[in-house]
Amino acid sequence: MPADKVTFRNDTGSDVAILVFYGATDGLCVDKPRRRNITMQPGAKDDFDFGPDLICYCYQPAVSGPPLENCGHQQARPGDLVVLI
């Protein structure tokens, strides 16, 4: 996996919607200036470049739509592999 990207792998049995907060070195997750919605199919694995800083993300089944801004946040750094289960 590339050291400058975060890799997400969907190990669930359904499509997953991921909301990523990124673009600032400090501050709360909801204070990060950029947002990105990603949908991944079951078994999919992909690398995403969000810049050099810590990201925050949350996910839920895609049938429910994208996660809300106030979802429970998890964190990842460039080079991490995030396995969604």
mmCIF file with all atom_site columns, N, CA and C in Angstrom, residues 3-37:
data_model
loop_
_atom_site.group_PDB
_atom_site.id
_atom_site.type_symbol
_atom_site.label_atom_id
_atom_site.label_alt_id
_atom_site.label_comp_id
_atom_site.label_asym_id
_atom_site.label_entity_id
_atom_site.label_seq_id
_atom_site.pdbx_PDB_ins_code
_atom_site.Cartn_x
_atom_site.Cartn_y
_atom_site.Cartn_z
_atom_site.occupancy
_atom_site.B_iso_or_equiv
_atom_site.pdbx_formal_charge
_atom_site.auth_seq_id
_atom_site.auth_comp_id
_atom_site.auth_asym_id
_atom_site.auth_atom_id
_atom_site.pdbx_PDB_model_num
ATOM 1   N N  . ALA A 1 3  ? 2.609   4.642  0.874  1.00 0.00 ? 3  ALA A N  1
ATOM 2   C CA . ALA A 1 3  ? 2.821   5.279  2.171  1.00 0.00 ? 3  ALA A CA 1
ATOM 3   C C  . ALA A 1 3  ? 2.143   6.635  2.287  1.00 0.00 ? 3  ALA A C  1
ATOM 4   N N  . ASP A 1 4  ? 1.820   7.268  1.166  1.00 0.00 ? 4  ASP A N  1
ATOM 5   C CA . ASP A 1 4  ? 1.216   8.598  1.215  1.00 0.00 ? 4  ASP A CA 1
ATOM 6   C C  . ASP A 1 4  ? -0.296  8.556  1.056  1.00 0.00 ? 4  ASP A C  1
ATOM 7   N N  . LYS A 1 5  ? -0.889  7.364  1.053  1.00 0.00 ? 5  LYS A N  1
ATOM 8   C CA . LYS A 1 5  ? -2.331  7.231  0.863  1.00 0.00 ? 5  LYS A CA 1
ATOM 9   C C  . LYS A 1 5  ? -2.914  6.348  1.957  1.00 0.00 ? 5  LYS A C  1
ATOM 10  N N  . VAL A 1 6  ? -4.208  6.516  2.188  1.00 0.00 ? 6  VAL A N  1
ATOM 11  C CA . VAL A 1 6  ? -4.938  5.640  3.088  1.00 0.00 ? 6  VAL A CA 1
ATOM 12  C C  . VAL A 1 6  ? -5.638  4.600  2.223  1.00 0.00 ? 6  VAL A C  1
ATOM 13  N N  . THR A 1 7  ? -5.519  3.340  2.603  1.00 0.00 ? 7  THR A N  1
ATOM 14  C CA . THR A 1 7  ? -6.176  2.264  1.869  1.00 0.00 ? 7  THR A CA 1
ATOM 15  C C  . THR A 1 7  ? -7.385  1.802  2.660  1.00 0.00 ? 7  THR A C  1
ATOM 16  N N  . PHE A 1 8  ? -8.547  1.775  2.007  1.00 0.00 ? 8  PHE A N  1
ATOM 17  C CA . PHE A 1 8  ? -9.758  1.232  2.600  1.00 0.00 ? 8  PHE A CA 1
ATOM 18  C C  . PHE A 1 8  ? -10.046 -0.107 1.943  1.00 0.00 ? 8  PHE A C  1
ATOM 19  N N  . ARG A 1 9  ? -10.427 -1.097 2.763  1.00 0.00 ? 9  ARG A N  1
ATOM 20  C CA . ARG A 1 9  ? -10.840 -2.404 2.249  1.00 0.00 ? 9  ARG A CA 1
ATOM 21  C C  . ARG A 1 9  ? -12.185 -2.746 2.877  1.00 0.00 ? 9  ARG A C  1
ATOM 22  N N  . ASN A 1 10 ? -13.167 -3.041 2.032  1.00 0.00 ? 10 ASN A N  1
ATOM 23  C CA . ASN A 1 10 ? -14.511 -3.341 2.503  1.00 0.00 ? 10 ASN A CA 1
ATOM 24  C C  . ASN A 1 10 ? -14.660 -4.849 2.695  1.00 0.00 ? 10 ASN A C  1
ATOM 25  N N  . ASP A 1 11 ? -14.580 -5.300 3.931  1.00 0.00 ? 11 ASP A N  1
ATOM 26  C CA . ASP A 1 11 ? -14.761 -6.716 4.260  1.00 0.00 ? 11 ASP A CA 1
ATOM 27  C C  . ASP A 1 11 ? -16.183 -7.015 4.728  1.00 0.00 ? 11 ASP A C  1
ATOM 28  N N  . THR A 1 12 ? -17.092 -6.072 4.550  1.00 0.00 ? 12 THR A N  1
ATOM 29  C CA . THR A 1 12 ? -18.489 -6.336 4.899  1.00 0.00 ? 12 THR A CA 1
ATOM 30  C C  . THR A 1 12 ? -19.144 -7.073 3.736  1.00 0.00 ? 12 THR A C  1
ATOM 31  N N  . GLY A 1 13 ? -20.363 -7.469 3.918  1.00 0.00 ? 13 GLY A N  1
ATOM 32  C CA . GLY A 1 13 ? -21.078 -8.172 2.861  1.00 0.00 ? 13 GLY A CA 1
ATOM 33  C C  . GLY A 1 13 ? -21.971 -7.268 2.034  1.00 0.00 ? 13 GLY A C  1
ATOM 34  N N  . SER A 1 14 ? -21.818 -5.956 2.181  1.00 0.00 ? 14 SER A N  1
ATOM 35  C CA . SER A 1 14 ? -22.681 -5.028 1.431  1.00 0.00 ? 14 SER A CA 1
ATOM 36  C C  . SER A 1 14 ? -21.911 -3.774 1.037  1.00 0.00 ? 14 SER A C  1
ATOM 37  N N  . ASP A 1 15 ? -22.539 -2.974 0.183  1.00 0.00 ? 15 ASP A N  1
ATOM 38  C CA . ASP A 1 15 ? -21.948 -1.685 -0.171 1.00 0.00 ? 15 ASP A CA 1
ATOM 39  C C  . ASP A 1 15 ? -21.847 -0.832 1.091  1.00 0.00 ? 15 ASP A C  1
ATOM 40  N N  . VAL A 1 16 ? -20.754 -0.066 1.182  1.00 0.00 ? 16 VAL A N  1
ATOM 41  C CA . VAL A 1 16 ? -20.512 0.768  2.351  1.00 0.00 ? 16 VAL A CA 1
ATOM 42  C C  . VAL A 1 16 ? -20.308 2.214  1.895  1.00 0.00 ? 16 VAL A C  1
ATOM 43  N N  . ALA A 1 17 ? -20.927 3.140  2.624  1.00 0.00 ? 17 ALA A N  1
ATOM 44  C CA . ALA A 1 17 ? -20.715 4.573  2.402  1.00 0.00 ? 17 ALA A CA 1
ATOM 45  C C  . ALA A 1 17 ? -19.752 5.070  3.470  1.00 0.00 ? 17 ALA A C  1
ATOM 46  N N  . ILE A 1 18 ? -18.700 5.768  3.033  1.00 0.00 ? 18 ILE A N  1
ATOM 47  C CA . ILE A 1 18 ? -17.681 6.283  3.947  1.00 0.00 ? 18 ILE A CA 1
ATOM 48  C C  . ILE A 1 18 ? -17.661 7.805  3.826  1.00 0.00 ? 18 ILE A C  1
ATOM 49  N N  . LEU A 1 19 ? -17.649 8.488  4.960  1.00 0.00 ? 19 LEU A N  1
ATOM 50  C CA . LEU A 1 19 ? -17.491 9.939  4.983  1.00 0.00 ? 19 LEU A CA 1
ATOM 51  C C  . LEU A 1 19 ? -16.125 10.223 5.588  1.00 0.00 ? 19 LEU A C  1
ATOM 52  N N  . VAL A 1 20 ? -15.268 10.934 4.828  1.00 0.00 ? 20 VAL A N  1
ATOM 53  C CA . VAL A 1 20 ? -13.905 11.241 5.272  1.00 0.00 ? 20 VAL A CA 1
ATOM 54  C C  . VAL A 1 20 ? -13.777 12.743 5.489  1.00 0.00 ? 20 VAL A C  1
ATOM 55  N N  . PHE A 1 21 ? -13.192 13.115 6.616  1.00 0.00 ? 21 PHE A N  1
ATOM 56  C CA . PHE A 1 21 ? -12.892 14.507 6.946  1.00 0.00 ? 21 PHE A CA 1
ATOM 57  C C  . PHE A 1 21 ? -11.374 14.636 6.881  1.00 0.00 ? 21 PHE A C  1
ATOM 58  N N  . TYR A 1 22 ? -10.871 15.654 6.173  1.00 0.00 ? 22 TYR A N  1
ATOM 59  C CA . TYR A 1 22 ? -9.416  15.769 6.026  1.00 0.00 ? 22 TYR A CA 1
ATOM 60  C C  . TYR A 1 22 ? -9.026  17.203 5.683  1.00 0.00 ? 22 TYR A C  1
ATOM 61  N N  . GLY A 1 23 ? -7.714  17.451 5.651  1.00 0.00 ? 23 GLY A N  1
ATOM 62  C CA . GLY A 1 23 ? -7.211  18.725 5.174  1.00 0.00 ? 23 GLY A CA 1
ATOM 63  C C  . GLY A 1 23 ? -6.676  19.666 6.225  1.00 0.00 ? 23 GLY A C  1
ATOM 64  N N  . ALA A 1 24 ? -6.480  19.211 7.456  1.00 0.00 ? 24 ALA A N  1
ATOM 65  C CA . ALA A 1 24 ? -5.899  20.082 8.482  1.00 0.00 ? 24 ALA A CA 1
ATOM 66  C C  . ALA A 1 24 ? -5.135  19.231 9.472  1.00 0.00 ? 24 ALA A C  1
ATOM 67  N N  . THR A 1 25 ? -4.052  19.769 10.007 1.00 0.00 ? 25 THR A N  1
ATOM 68  C CA . THR A 1 25 ? -3.221  19.002 10.929 1.00 0.00 ? 25 THR A CA 1
ATOM 69  C C  . THR A 1 25 ? -3.777  18.965 12.337 1.00 0.00 ? 25 THR A C  1
ATOM 70  N N  . ASP A 1 26 ? -4.625  19.905 12.678 1.00 0.00 ? 26 ASP A N  1
ATOM 71  C CA . ASP A 1 26 ? -5.161  19.922 14.032 1.00 0.00 ? 26 ASP A CA 1
ATOM 72  C C  . ASP A 1 26 ? -6.655  20.211 14.000 1.00 0.00 ? 26 ASP A C  1
ATOM 73  N N  . GLY A 1 27 ? -7.248  20.271 15.155 1.00 0.00 ? 27 GLY A N  1
ATOM 74  C CA . GLY A 1 27 ? -8.674  20.540 15.237 1.00 0.00 ? 27 GLY A CA 1
ATOM 75  C C  . GLY A 1 27 ? -9.483  19.261 15.298 1.00 0.00 ? 27 GLY A C  1
ATOM 76  N N  . LEU A 1 28 ? -10.726 19.402 15.642 1.00 0.00 ? 28 LEU A N  1
ATOM 77  C CA . LEU A 1 28 ? -11.636 18.277 15.713 1.00 0.00 ? 28 LEU A CA 1
ATOM 78  C C  . LEU A 1 28 ? -11.959 17.770 14.317 1.00 0.00 ? 28 LEU A C  1
ATOM 79  N N  . CYS A 1 29 ? -12.427 16.556 14.255 1.00 0.00 ? 29 CYS A N  1
ATOM 80  C CA . CYS A 1 29 ? -12.745 15.975 12.950 1.00 0.00 ? 29 CYS A CA 1
ATOM 81  C C  . CYS A 1 29 ? -13.718 16.843 12.156 1.00 0.00 ? 29 CYS A C  1
ATOM 82  N N  . VAL A 1 30 ? -14.761 17.317 12.802 1.00 0.00 ? 30 VAL A N  1
ATOM 83  C CA . VAL A 1 30 ? -15.753 18.113 12.079 1.00 0.00 ? 30 VAL A CA 1
ATOM 84  C C  . VAL A 1 30 ? -15.226 19.489 11.697 1.00 0.00 ? 30 VAL A C  1
ATOM 85  N N  . ASP A 1 31 ? -14.077 19.896 12.265 1.00 0.00 ? 31 ASP A N  1
ATOM 86  C CA . ASP A 1 31 ? -13.469 21.181 11.906 1.00 0.00 ? 31 ASP A CA 1
ATOM 87  C C  . ASP A 1 31 ? -12.544 21.077 10.700 1.00 0.00 ? 31 ASP A C  1
ATOM 88  N N  . LYS A 1 32 ? -12.266 19.861 10.251 1.00 0.00 ? 32 LYS A N  1
ATOM 89  C CA . LYS A 1 32 ? -11.398 19.717 9.081  1.00 0.00 ? 32 LYS A CA 1
ATOM 90  C C  . LYS A 1 32 ? -12.128 20.313 7.880  1.00 0.00 ? 32 LYS A C  1
ATOM 91  N N  . PRO A 1 33 ? -11.426 21.067 7.036  1.00 0.00 ? 33 PRO A N  1
ATOM 92  C CA . PRO A 1 33 ? -12.092 21.854 5.999  1.00 0.00 ? 33 PRO A CA 1
ATOM 93  C C  . PRO A 1 33 ? -12.634 21.069 4.810  1.00 0.00 ? 33 PRO A C  1
ATOM 94  N N  . ARG A 1 34 ? -12.209 19.835 4.612  1.00 0.00 ? 34 ARG A N  1
ATOM 95  C CA . ARG A 1 34 ? -12.641 19.098 3.418  1.00 0.00 ? 34 ARG A CA 1
ATOM 96  C C  . ARG A 1 34 ? -13.374 17.829 3.816  1.00 0.00 ? 34 ARG A C  1
ATOM 97  N N  . ARG A 1 35 ? -14.342 17.455 2.984  1.00 0.00 ? 35 ARG A N  1
ATOM 98  C CA . ARG A 1 35 ? -15.125 16.240 3.180  1.00 0.00 ? 35 ARG A CA 1
ATOM 99  C C  . ARG A 1 35 ? -15.131 15.467 1.871  1.00 0.00 ? 35 ARG A C  1
ATOM 100 N N  . ARG A 1 36 ? -15.193 14.143 1.983  1.00 0.00 ? 36 ARG A N  1
ATOM 101 C CA . ARG A 1 36 ? -15.319 13.321 0.779  1.00 0.00 ? 36 ARG A CA 1
ATOM 102 C C  . ARG A 1 36 ? -16.195 12.118 1.110  1.00 0.00 ? 36 ARG A C  1
ATOM 103 N N  . ASN A 1 37 ? -17.183 11.861 0.257  1.00 0.00 ? 37 ASN A N  1
ATOM 104 C CA . ASN A 1 37 ? -18.028 10.681 0.368  1.00 0.00 ? 37 ASN A CA 1
ATOM 105 C C  . ASN A 1 37 ? -17.526 9.629  -0.605 1.00 0.00 ? 37 ASN A C  1
#
